[in-house]
């Protein structure tokens, strides 16, 4: 049988974590040949290379360099770059992940070339179209041929939008595949010691959403609040490049002298997950971290008005907070002993196996037609 040609697209930090277990499973199959395409949206040591190394991801077959910064630049440059790749190496299937600009760009390019499109982490919705990611999710899902959903609410969103039931598969959360795979290594580290922190007696903060970090007044008020919180419990903040750059623009950052507010460069996957695992709580605006904390049973305060991952609130450890109420919420939580929660269905480390089985089944069905 002629081997099925697959392109797996990766672009940013969270994509690398989700692609790693899928690539391992796909590479084991004798019915397909997989090319890894890195669009270069995240490219430096901390944001990209360390993830490839720690998650044992093989070298990409194609790498698009310098795609730009603005949404239009990134989307159009990735479309142009990926179109060239497809002309040279026409795949039967393109697999895109998550909701970043490169996901959208490669989806449109593939579909317009009549390449079958599969979307991993399909169906999540924040119902907030001011988020660039929400636009990327909706458009990608509207043209995908296969939808791999991480949770039941995601399946329901897709059905509500009129997606054919036969195209949807509830495969579970693939981020947990990576986390389970690397947990023995993550547990061995003691990253908190490097920063003179005490296990379970510190909070981890990550912020990078445009809605929190692009408006300098808002960013300043968030950091002033964090400064107050850190008087009672130390906070460590691995800085995303977008946040680091914007923080430098704020004048009078007197609180940076506070020893309990530890600002560091963004961390590699293993180090970061170790810091989370041993923390008392996390404050974030990331999507993936809401899920990882639920799996690890660590309290998560999400500094956003909404979440595309409501299951982490319903079944997990997550809670939405605002700049106005976060200090009070953390104070109350710090008096409690621990959180109790369950792990959502199919967050079990086997999502990549379910995905590959589903893809093979669909390919066979198409060939039989
Ligand atoms: C992107 C995604 C977001 C995802 C996040 C994960 C979109 C719309 N946004 O946001 O959904 O949650 O990644 O981190 O696709 N930079 C570096 N080094 C790098 C990568 C980026 O310095 O390796 C700089 C860029 O030059 C840019 C800034 O960081 O100035 C932001 O990067 P960008 O990819 O545009 O968006 P993110 O905010 O990371």
Short mmCIF file of C-alpha atoms and ligand atoms in Angstrom, two decimals:
data_model
loop_
_atom_site.label_atom_id
_atom_site.label_comp_id
_atom_site.label_asym_id
_atom_site.label_seq_id
_atom_site.Cartn_x
_atom_site.Cartn_y
_atom_site.Cartn_z
CA UNK A 1 0.00 0.00 0.00
CA UNK A 2 1.19 3.51 -0.82
CA UNK A 3 2.18 5.29 2.37
CA UNK A 4 -0.02 8.18 3.52
CA UNK A 5 1.95 11.42 3.60
CA UNK A 6 1.35 13.59 6.66
CA UNK A 7 2.51 17.07 7.63
CA UNK A 8 2.48 17.84 11.35
CA UNK A 9 2.60 21.61 11.96
CA UNK A 10 4.21 23.13 15.06
CA UNK A 11 4.71 26.82 15.79
CA UNK A 12 4.74 27.82 19.46
CA UNK A 13 5.60 26.46 22.91
CA UNK A 14 2.25 24.80 23.64
CA UNK A 15 2.25 23.18 20.17
CA UNK A 16 5.57 21.49 20.87
CA UNK A 17 4.19 19.91 24.05
CA UNK A 18 1.14 18.58 22.19
CA UNK A 19 3.03 17.42 19.09
CA UNK A 20 5.69 15.39 20.91
CA UNK A 21 3.55 12.33 21.89
CA UNK A 22 1.65 12.37 18.59
CA UNK A 23 4.86 12.36 16.57
CA UNK A 24 6.17 9.40 18.58
CA UNK A 25 2.99 7.41 17.80
CA UNK A 26 2.85 8.42 14.14
CA UNK A 27 6.51 7.55 13.58
CA UNK A 28 5.78 4.00 14.81
CA UNK A 29 3.17 3.40 12.07
CA UNK A 30 4.11 1.55 8.89
CA UNK A 31 1.22 3.05 6.88
CA UNK A 32 2.36 6.69 6.97
CA UNK A 33 5.37 8.95 6.57
CA UNK A 34 5.41 12.14 8.64
CA UNK A 35 7.16 15.42 7.95
CA UNK A 36 7.48 17.86 10.83
CA UNK A 37 6.99 21.50 9.82
CA UNK A 38 8.13 24.22 12.28
CA UNK A 39 6.73 27.61 11.26
CA UNK A 40 9.25 29.46 13.44
CA UNK A 41 6.63 31.51 15.33
CA UNK A 42 8.56 30.65 18.50
CA UNK A 43 12.21 30.22 17.63
CA UNK A 44 14.68 30.97 20.43
CA UNK A 45 16.41 28.72 22.96
CA UNK A 46 13.91 29.16 25.82
CA UNK A 47 10.73 29.21 23.72
CA UNK A 48 11.58 26.49 21.20
CA UNK A 49 14.93 24.67 21.25
CA UNK A 50 14.79 23.56 24.90
CA UNK A 51 11.34 22.06 24.26
CA UNK A 52 12.58 20.04 21.29
CA UNK A 53 15.45 18.75 23.38
CA UNK A 54 13.53 17.85 26.54
CA UNK A 55 10.51 16.38 24.76
CA UNK A 56 12.76 14.39 22.38
CA UNK A 57 11.21 15.94 19.28
CA UNK A 58 13.20 15.18 16.16
CA UNK A 59 14.63 17.93 13.95
CA UNK A 60 11.92 19.54 11.79
CA UNK A 61 11.94 18.62 8.10
CA UNK A 62 11.11 22.24 7.27
CA UNK A 63 11.63 25.44 9.26
CA UNK A 64 10.18 28.82 8.25
CA UNK A 65 12.36 31.59 9.62
CA UNK A 66 11.47 35.21 10.41
CA UNK A 67 7.72 35.21 9.96
CA UNK A 68 7.28 38.60 11.64
CA UNK A 69 5.44 39.86 14.70
CA UNK A 70 2.03 41.32 13.79
CA UNK A 71 -0.93 39.01 13.17
CA UNK A 72 -1.15 39.84 9.48
CA UNK A 73 2.61 39.41 8.99
CA UNK A 74 2.70 36.08 10.78
CA UNK A 75 -0.40 34.69 9.08
CA UNK A 76 0.54 35.78 5.56
CA UNK A 77 4.21 34.79 5.83
CA UNK A 78 3.32 31.33 7.15
CA UNK A 79 0.75 30.92 4.36
CA UNK A 80 3.34 31.81 1.72
CA UNK A 81 5.99 29.60 3.31
CA UNK A 82 3.70 26.62 3.81
CA UNK A 83 2.29 26.86 0.29
CA UNK A 84 5.83 26.50 -1.08
CA UNK A 85 6.40 23.44 1.12
CA UNK A 86 3.14 21.84 -0.05
CA UNK A 87 4.04 22.42 -3.71
CA UNK A 88 7.34 20.64 -3.12
CA UNK A 89 6.07 17.89 -0.82
CA UNK A 90 2.32 17.52 -1.36
CA UNK A 91 0.85 15.74 1.70
CA UNK A 92 -2.37 13.69 1.93
CA UNK A 93 -3.09 15.14 5.37
CA UNK A 94 -2.07 18.25 7.27
CA UNK A 95 -2.41 18.14 11.06
CA UNK A 96 -2.64 21.49 12.84
CA UNK A 97 -2.64 22.03 16.59
CA UNK A 98 -4.36 24.47 18.92
CA UNK A 99 -5.21 28.08 18.12
CA UNK A 100 -2.15 30.08 17.20
CA UNK A 101 -1.67 32.21 14.07
CA UNK A 102 0.31 29.44 12.35
CA UNK A 103 -2.56 26.99 12.95
CA UNK A 104 -4.89 29.26 11.02
CA UNK A 105 -2.36 30.02 8.28
CA UNK A 106 -1.54 26.37 7.55
CA UNK A 107 -5.21 25.33 7.72
CA UNK A 108 -6.25 27.82 5.05
CA UNK A 109 -3.27 26.96 2.86
CA UNK A 110 -3.83 23.21 3.10
CA UNK A 111 -7.57 23.33 2.48
CA UNK A 112 -7.22 25.59 -0.55
CA UNK A 113 -4.84 22.99 -2.02
CA UNK A 114 -7.45 20.27 -1.33
CA UNK A 115 -5.30 18.63 1.31
CA UNK A 116 -7.21 16.82 4.09
CA UNK A 117 -7.07 18.81 7.33
CA UNK A 118 -7.13 17.45 10.89
CA UNK A 119 -7.35 19.77 13.90
CA UNK A 120 -5.93 18.65 17.22
CA UNK A 121 -7.50 20.38 20.25
CA UNK A 122 -10.60 21.15 18.24
CA UNK A 123 -13.83 22.67 19.57
CA UNK A 124 -12.54 24.84 22.44
CA UNK A 125 -14.34 28.18 22.65
CA UNK A 126 -13.92 31.21 24.92
CA UNK A 127 -16.84 32.95 23.14
CA UNK A 128 -14.67 36.08 23.16
CA UNK A 129 -13.82 37.28 19.68
CA UNK A 130 -11.47 39.96 21.00
CA UNK A 131 -8.99 37.10 21.54
CA UNK A 132 -6.97 36.38 18.38
CA UNK A 133 -6.95 32.70 19.36
CA UNK A 134 -10.78 32.52 19.26
CA UNK A 135 -10.80 33.69 15.64
CA UNK A 136 -8.12 31.12 14.81
CA UNK A 137 -10.13 28.33 16.49
CA UNK A 138 -13.42 29.15 14.77
CA UNK A 139 -11.96 29.46 11.27
CA UNK A 140 -9.77 26.37 11.59
CA UNK A 141 -12.69 24.28 12.84
CA UNK A 142 -14.97 25.57 10.10
CA UNK A 143 -12.75 24.01 7.39
CA UNK A 144 -11.32 20.91 9.10
CA UNK A 145 -12.10 17.38 7.92
CA UNK A 146 -11.31 15.75 11.26
CA UNK A 147 -11.80 17.23 14.73
CA UNK A 148 -9.92 15.77 17.68
CA UNK A 149 -11.60 17.18 20.78
CA UNK A 150 -10.02 17.21 24.26
CA UNK A 151 -13.27 17.29 26.24
CA UNK A 152 -17.02 16.75 25.87
CA UNK A 153 -17.79 20.48 25.98
CA UNK A 154 -15.55 20.89 22.92
CA UNK A 155 -17.58 18.21 21.08
CA UNK A 156 -20.79 20.03 22.00
CA UNK A 157 -19.43 23.35 20.69
CA UNK A 158 -18.62 21.73 17.35
CA UNK A 159 -22.04 20.09 17.05
CA UNK A 160 -23.70 23.41 17.85
CA UNK A 161 -21.71 25.02 15.01
CA UNK A 162 -23.02 22.39 12.61
CA UNK A 163 -19.96 20.14 12.31
CA UNK A 164 -20.88 16.64 11.10
CA UNK A 165 -20.84 14.23 14.07
CA UNK A 166 -18.87 11.68 12.03
CA UNK A 167 -15.94 14.09 11.79
CA UNK A 168 -15.66 14.59 15.56
CA UNK A 169 -13.68 12.31 17.84
CA UNK A 170 -13.36 12.75 21.60
CA UNK A 171 -9.70 11.81 22.07
CA UNK A 172 -8.86 13.47 25.40
CA UNK A 173 -6.12 15.89 26.32
CA UNK A 174 -2.82 15.22 24.59
CA UNK A 175 -0.90 17.68 26.81
CA UNK A 176 -1.38 15.14 29.57
CA UNK A 177 0.37 12.48 27.42
CA UNK A 178 3.54 14.60 27.54
CA UNK A 179 3.13 15.41 31.20
CA UNK A 180 2.68 11.74 32.17
CA UNK A 181 5.58 10.72 29.96
CA UNK A 182 7.94 13.24 31.59
CA UNK A 183 6.60 13.18 35.17
CA UNK A 184 9.33 10.86 36.53
CA UNK A 185 11.98 13.32 35.26
CA UNK A 186 9.99 16.36 36.41
CA UNK A 187 9.69 14.90 39.92
CA UNK A 188 13.45 14.45 40.24
CA UNK A 189 14.23 18.18 39.96
CA UNK A 190 14.16 20.76 42.77
CA UNK A 191 14.06 23.99 40.77
CA UNK A 192 12.57 25.95 43.68
CA UNK A 193 15.87 25.56 45.57
CA UNK A 194 17.70 27.50 42.83
CA UNK A 195 15.52 30.49 43.78
CA UNK A 196 15.71 29.91 47.56
CA UNK A 197 12.04 28.98 47.70
CA UNK A 198 10.39 26.48 50.01
CA UNK A 199 8.30 23.61 48.63
CA UNK A 200 4.52 24.41 48.62
CA UNK A 201 5.24 27.88 50.02
CA UNK A 202 5.34 29.96 46.86
CA UNK A 203 3.15 30.85 43.87
CA UNK A 204 4.06 30.73 40.17
CA UNK A 205 2.81 33.48 37.84
CA UNK A 206 2.74 33.45 34.03
CA UNK A 207 1.21 36.20 31.91
CA UNK A 208 1.38 36.77 28.18
CA UNK A 209 -2.12 37.43 26.79
CA UNK A 210 -2.36 40.73 24.87
CA UNK A 211 -5.41 41.62 27.04
CA UNK A 212 -3.21 41.58 30.16
CA UNK A 213 0.22 42.66 28.99
CA UNK A 214 -0.15 44.95 25.98
CA UNK A 215 -1.91 47.78 27.82
CA UNK A 216 0.86 49.22 30.01
CA UNK A 217 -1.52 50.68 32.62
CA UNK A 218 -3.19 47.30 33.06
CA UNK A 219 0.18 45.54 33.21
CA UNK A 220 1.36 48.00 35.84
CA UNK A 221 -1.73 47.50 37.98
CA UNK A 222 -1.36 43.70 37.72
CA UNK A 223 2.25 43.91 38.89
CA UNK A 224 1.34 46.28 41.72
CA UNK A 225 -1.23 43.73 42.88
CA UNK A 226 1.27 40.89 42.60
CA UNK A 227 3.69 42.97 44.62
CA UNK A 228 1.13 43.22 47.44
CA UNK A 229 0.37 39.49 47.34
CA UNK A 230 4.06 38.67 47.52
CA UNK A 231 4.35 40.29 50.95
CA UNK A 232 2.62 37.22 52.41
CA UNK A 233 3.90 34.54 49.98
CA UNK A 234 6.79 34.70 47.48
CA UNK A 235 5.88 34.74 43.80
CA UNK A 236 8.12 33.55 40.98
CA UNK A 237 7.38 34.87 37.49
CA UNK A 238 9.00 33.27 34.42
CA UNK A 239 8.57 36.05 31.86
CA UNK A 240 7.24 35.49 28.37
CA UNK A 241 9.20 37.65 25.83
CA UNK A 242 6.09 39.75 25.09
CA UNK A 243 5.63 40.51 28.80
CA UNK A 244 9.33 41.10 29.43
CA UNK A 245 9.48 43.61 26.59
CA UNK A 246 6.39 45.50 27.77
CA UNK A 247 7.48 45.56 31.42
CA UNK A 248 10.68 47.34 30.37
CA UNK A 249 8.54 50.15 28.96
CA UNK A 250 6.93 50.91 32.34
CA UNK A 251 8.61 53.66 34.29
CA UNK A 252 8.96 53.62 38.11
CA UNK A 253 8.94 49.88 38.63
CA UNK A 254 10.00 50.35 42.26
CA UNK A 255 8.53 47.00 43.31
CA UNK A 256 11.21 45.22 41.31
CA UNK A 257 13.38 45.61 44.41
CA UNK A 258 11.03 43.36 46.32
CA UNK A 259 12.88 40.10 47.07
CA UNK A 260 9.61 38.15 47.23
CA UNK A 261 8.74 38.96 43.63
CA UNK A 262 11.18 36.90 41.58
CA UNK A 263 11.28 37.78 37.89
CA UNK A 264 13.14 35.27 35.72
CA UNK A 265 13.46 34.36 32.02
CA UNK A 266 10.98 31.84 30.64
CA UNK A 267 11.93 28.28 31.61
CA UNK A 268 12.31 24.98 29.79
CA UNK A 269 9.43 22.46 30.01
CA UNK A 270 10.88 20.19 32.70
CA UNK A 271 12.04 23.03 34.94
CA UNK A 272 8.77 24.91 34.58
CA UNK A 273 6.60 21.87 35.32
CA UNK A 274 8.76 21.10 38.36
CA UNK A 275 8.23 24.63 39.64
CA UNK A 276 4.45 24.20 39.20
CA UNK A 277 4.39 20.75 40.78
CA UNK A 278 5.95 22.04 44.01
CA UNK A 279 4.04 25.31 44.21
CA UNK A 280 1.14 26.27 46.44
CA UNK A 281 -0.79 27.88 43.57
CA UNK A 282 -0.46 29.30 40.08
CA UNK A 283 -1.68 32.58 38.60
CA UNK A 284 -1.87 32.49 34.82
CA UNK A 285 -3.58 33.60 31.64
CA UNK A 286 -2.28 30.63 29.64
CA UNK A 287 -4.58 27.94 28.28
CA UNK A 288 -2.38 24.91 28.77
CA UNK A 289 -1.39 25.73 32.33
CA UNK A 290 -5.07 25.66 33.38
CA UNK A 291 -5.05 22.03 32.22
CA UNK A 292 -1.68 21.01 33.62
CA UNK A 293 -2.56 22.35 37.09
CA UNK A 294 -5.85 20.43 37.02
CA UNK A 295 -3.96 17.23 36.24
CA UNK A 296 -1.35 17.91 38.95
CA UNK A 297 -4.04 19.00 41.47
CA UNK A 298 -2.46 22.41 41.99
CA UNK A 299 -4.75 25.40 42.52
CA UNK A 300 -4.95 27.70 39.47
CA UNK A 301 -6.16 31.31 39.42
CA UNK A 302 -6.78 32.35 35.83
CA UNK A 303 -6.50 36.09 35.33
CA UNK A 304 -9.05 36.35 32.52
CA UNK A 305 -12.76 37.11 32.03
CA UNK A 306 -13.36 33.73 30.40
CA UNK A 307 -11.80 30.42 29.57
CA UNK A 308 -12.07 28.13 26.55
CA UNK A 309 -11.37 25.30 29.00
CA UNK A 310 -14.46 25.36 31.32
CA UNK A 311 -13.89 21.74 32.32
CA UNK A 312 -10.89 22.90 34.38
CA UNK A 313 -13.33 24.94 36.49
CA UNK A 314 -16.15 22.37 36.58
CA UNK A 315 -13.98 19.37 37.36
CA UNK A 316 -10.51 20.77 38.00
CA UNK A 317 -8.67 23.26 40.21
CA UNK A 318 -9.21 26.36 38.11
CA UNK A 319 -10.98 29.60 39.04
CA UNK A 320 -11.35 32.84 37.07
CA UNK A 321 -10.11 35.97 38.86
CA UNK A 322 -9.68 39.68 38.15
CA UNK A 323 -7.08 42.25 39.21
CA UNK A 324 -9.69 43.52 41.67
CA UNK A 325 -10.36 40.26 43.52
CA UNK A 326 -7.23 38.15 43.10
CA UNK A 327 -5.55 39.26 46.33
CA UNK A 328 -8.59 38.33 48.41
CA UNK A 329 -9.05 34.98 46.62
CA UNK A 330 -5.42 34.03 47.23
CA UNK A 331 -5.57 35.07 50.88
CA UNK A 332 -8.63 32.85 51.42
CA UNK A 333 -7.05 29.96 49.54
CA UNK A 334 -3.77 30.19 51.48
CA UNK A 335 -5.70 29.46 54.68
CA UNK A 336 -7.04 26.21 53.18
CA UNK A 337 -5.02 23.01 53.20
CA UNK A 338 -5.36 21.65 49.69
CA UNK A 339 -7.62 21.49 46.67
CA UNK A 340 -9.67 18.46 45.80
CA UNK A 341 -10.65 17.72 42.25
CA UNK A 342 -11.05 14.95 39.74
CA UNK A 343 -9.18 14.45 36.50
CA UNK A 344 -11.43 14.88 33.46
CA UNK A 345 -12.25 11.86 31.29
CA UNK A 346 -9.51 10.75 28.88
CA UNK A 347 -6.86 12.96 30.46
CA UNK A 348 -4.99 9.71 30.88
CA UNK A 349 -1.86 9.81 28.73
CA UNK A 350 -3.42 7.79 25.88
CA UNK A 351 -4.78 10.58 23.66
CA UNK A 352 -2.07 10.18 21.04
CA UNK A 353 -2.93 6.47 20.66
CA UNK A 354 -6.63 7.30 20.23
CA UNK A 355 -5.78 9.99 17.65
CA UNK A 356 -3.66 7.69 15.50
CA UNK A 357 -6.36 4.97 15.60
CA UNK A 358 -9.00 7.50 14.57
CA UNK A 359 -6.86 8.85 11.72
CA UNK A 360 -6.17 5.34 10.39
CA UNK A 361 -9.90 4.49 10.54
CA UNK A 362 -10.83 7.65 8.62
CA UNK A 363 -8.19 7.01 5.97
CA UNK A 364 -9.49 3.44 5.49
CA UNK A 365 -13.07 4.72 5.24
CA UNK A 366 -12.06 7.30 2.62
CA UNK A 367 -10.16 4.68 0.61
CA UNK A 368 -13.18 2.34 0.70
CA UNK A 369 -15.44 5.01 -0.84
C1 LIG B 1 1.48 33.00 20.87
C2 LIG B 1 0.04 32.62 20.55
C3 LIG B 1 -0.70 32.32 21.84
C4 LIG B 1 0.02 31.28 22.67
C5 LIG B 1 1.44 31.76 22.92
C6 LIG B 1 2.24 30.75 23.71
C7 LIG B 1 -1.04 33.63 18.58
C8 LIG B 1 -2.05 34.61 18.17
N1 LIG B 1 -0.69 33.69 19.86
O1 LIG B 1 1.43 34.25 21.55
O2 LIG B 1 -1.98 31.80 21.51
O3 LIG B 1 -0.65 31.09 23.90
O4 LIG B 1 2.08 31.99 21.66
O5 LIG B 1 3.42 31.34 24.21
O6 LIG B 1 -0.58 32.86 17.75
N2 LIG B 1 9.31 36.02 20.80
C9 LIG B 1 10.61 35.83 21.20
N3 LIG B 1 11.12 34.58 21.11
C10 LIG B 1 10.40 33.54 20.64
C11 LIG B 1 9.07 33.76 20.27
C12 LIG B 1 8.53 35.01 20.34
O7 LIG B 1 11.30 36.74 21.62
O8 LIG B 1 10.92 32.42 20.55
C13 LIG B 1 8.74 37.37 20.82
C14 LIG B 1 8.22 37.75 19.45
O9 LIG B 1 9.23 38.31 18.68
C15 LIG B 1 7.11 38.68 19.76
C16 LIG B 1 6.59 38.17 21.11
O10 LIG B 1 7.59 37.35 21.65
O11 LIG B 1 7.58 39.97 19.91
C17 LIG B 1 5.29 37.46 21.00
O12 LIG B 1 5.38 36.29 20.20
P1 LIG B 1 4.13 35.79 19.30
O13 LIG B 1 4.38 34.44 18.78
O14 LIG B 1 3.76 36.83 18.36
O15 LIG B 1 2.91 35.73 20.27
P2 LIG B 1 2.75 35.15 21.71
O16 LIG B 1 2.42 36.28 22.59
O17 LIG B 1 3.90 34.25 22.09
#
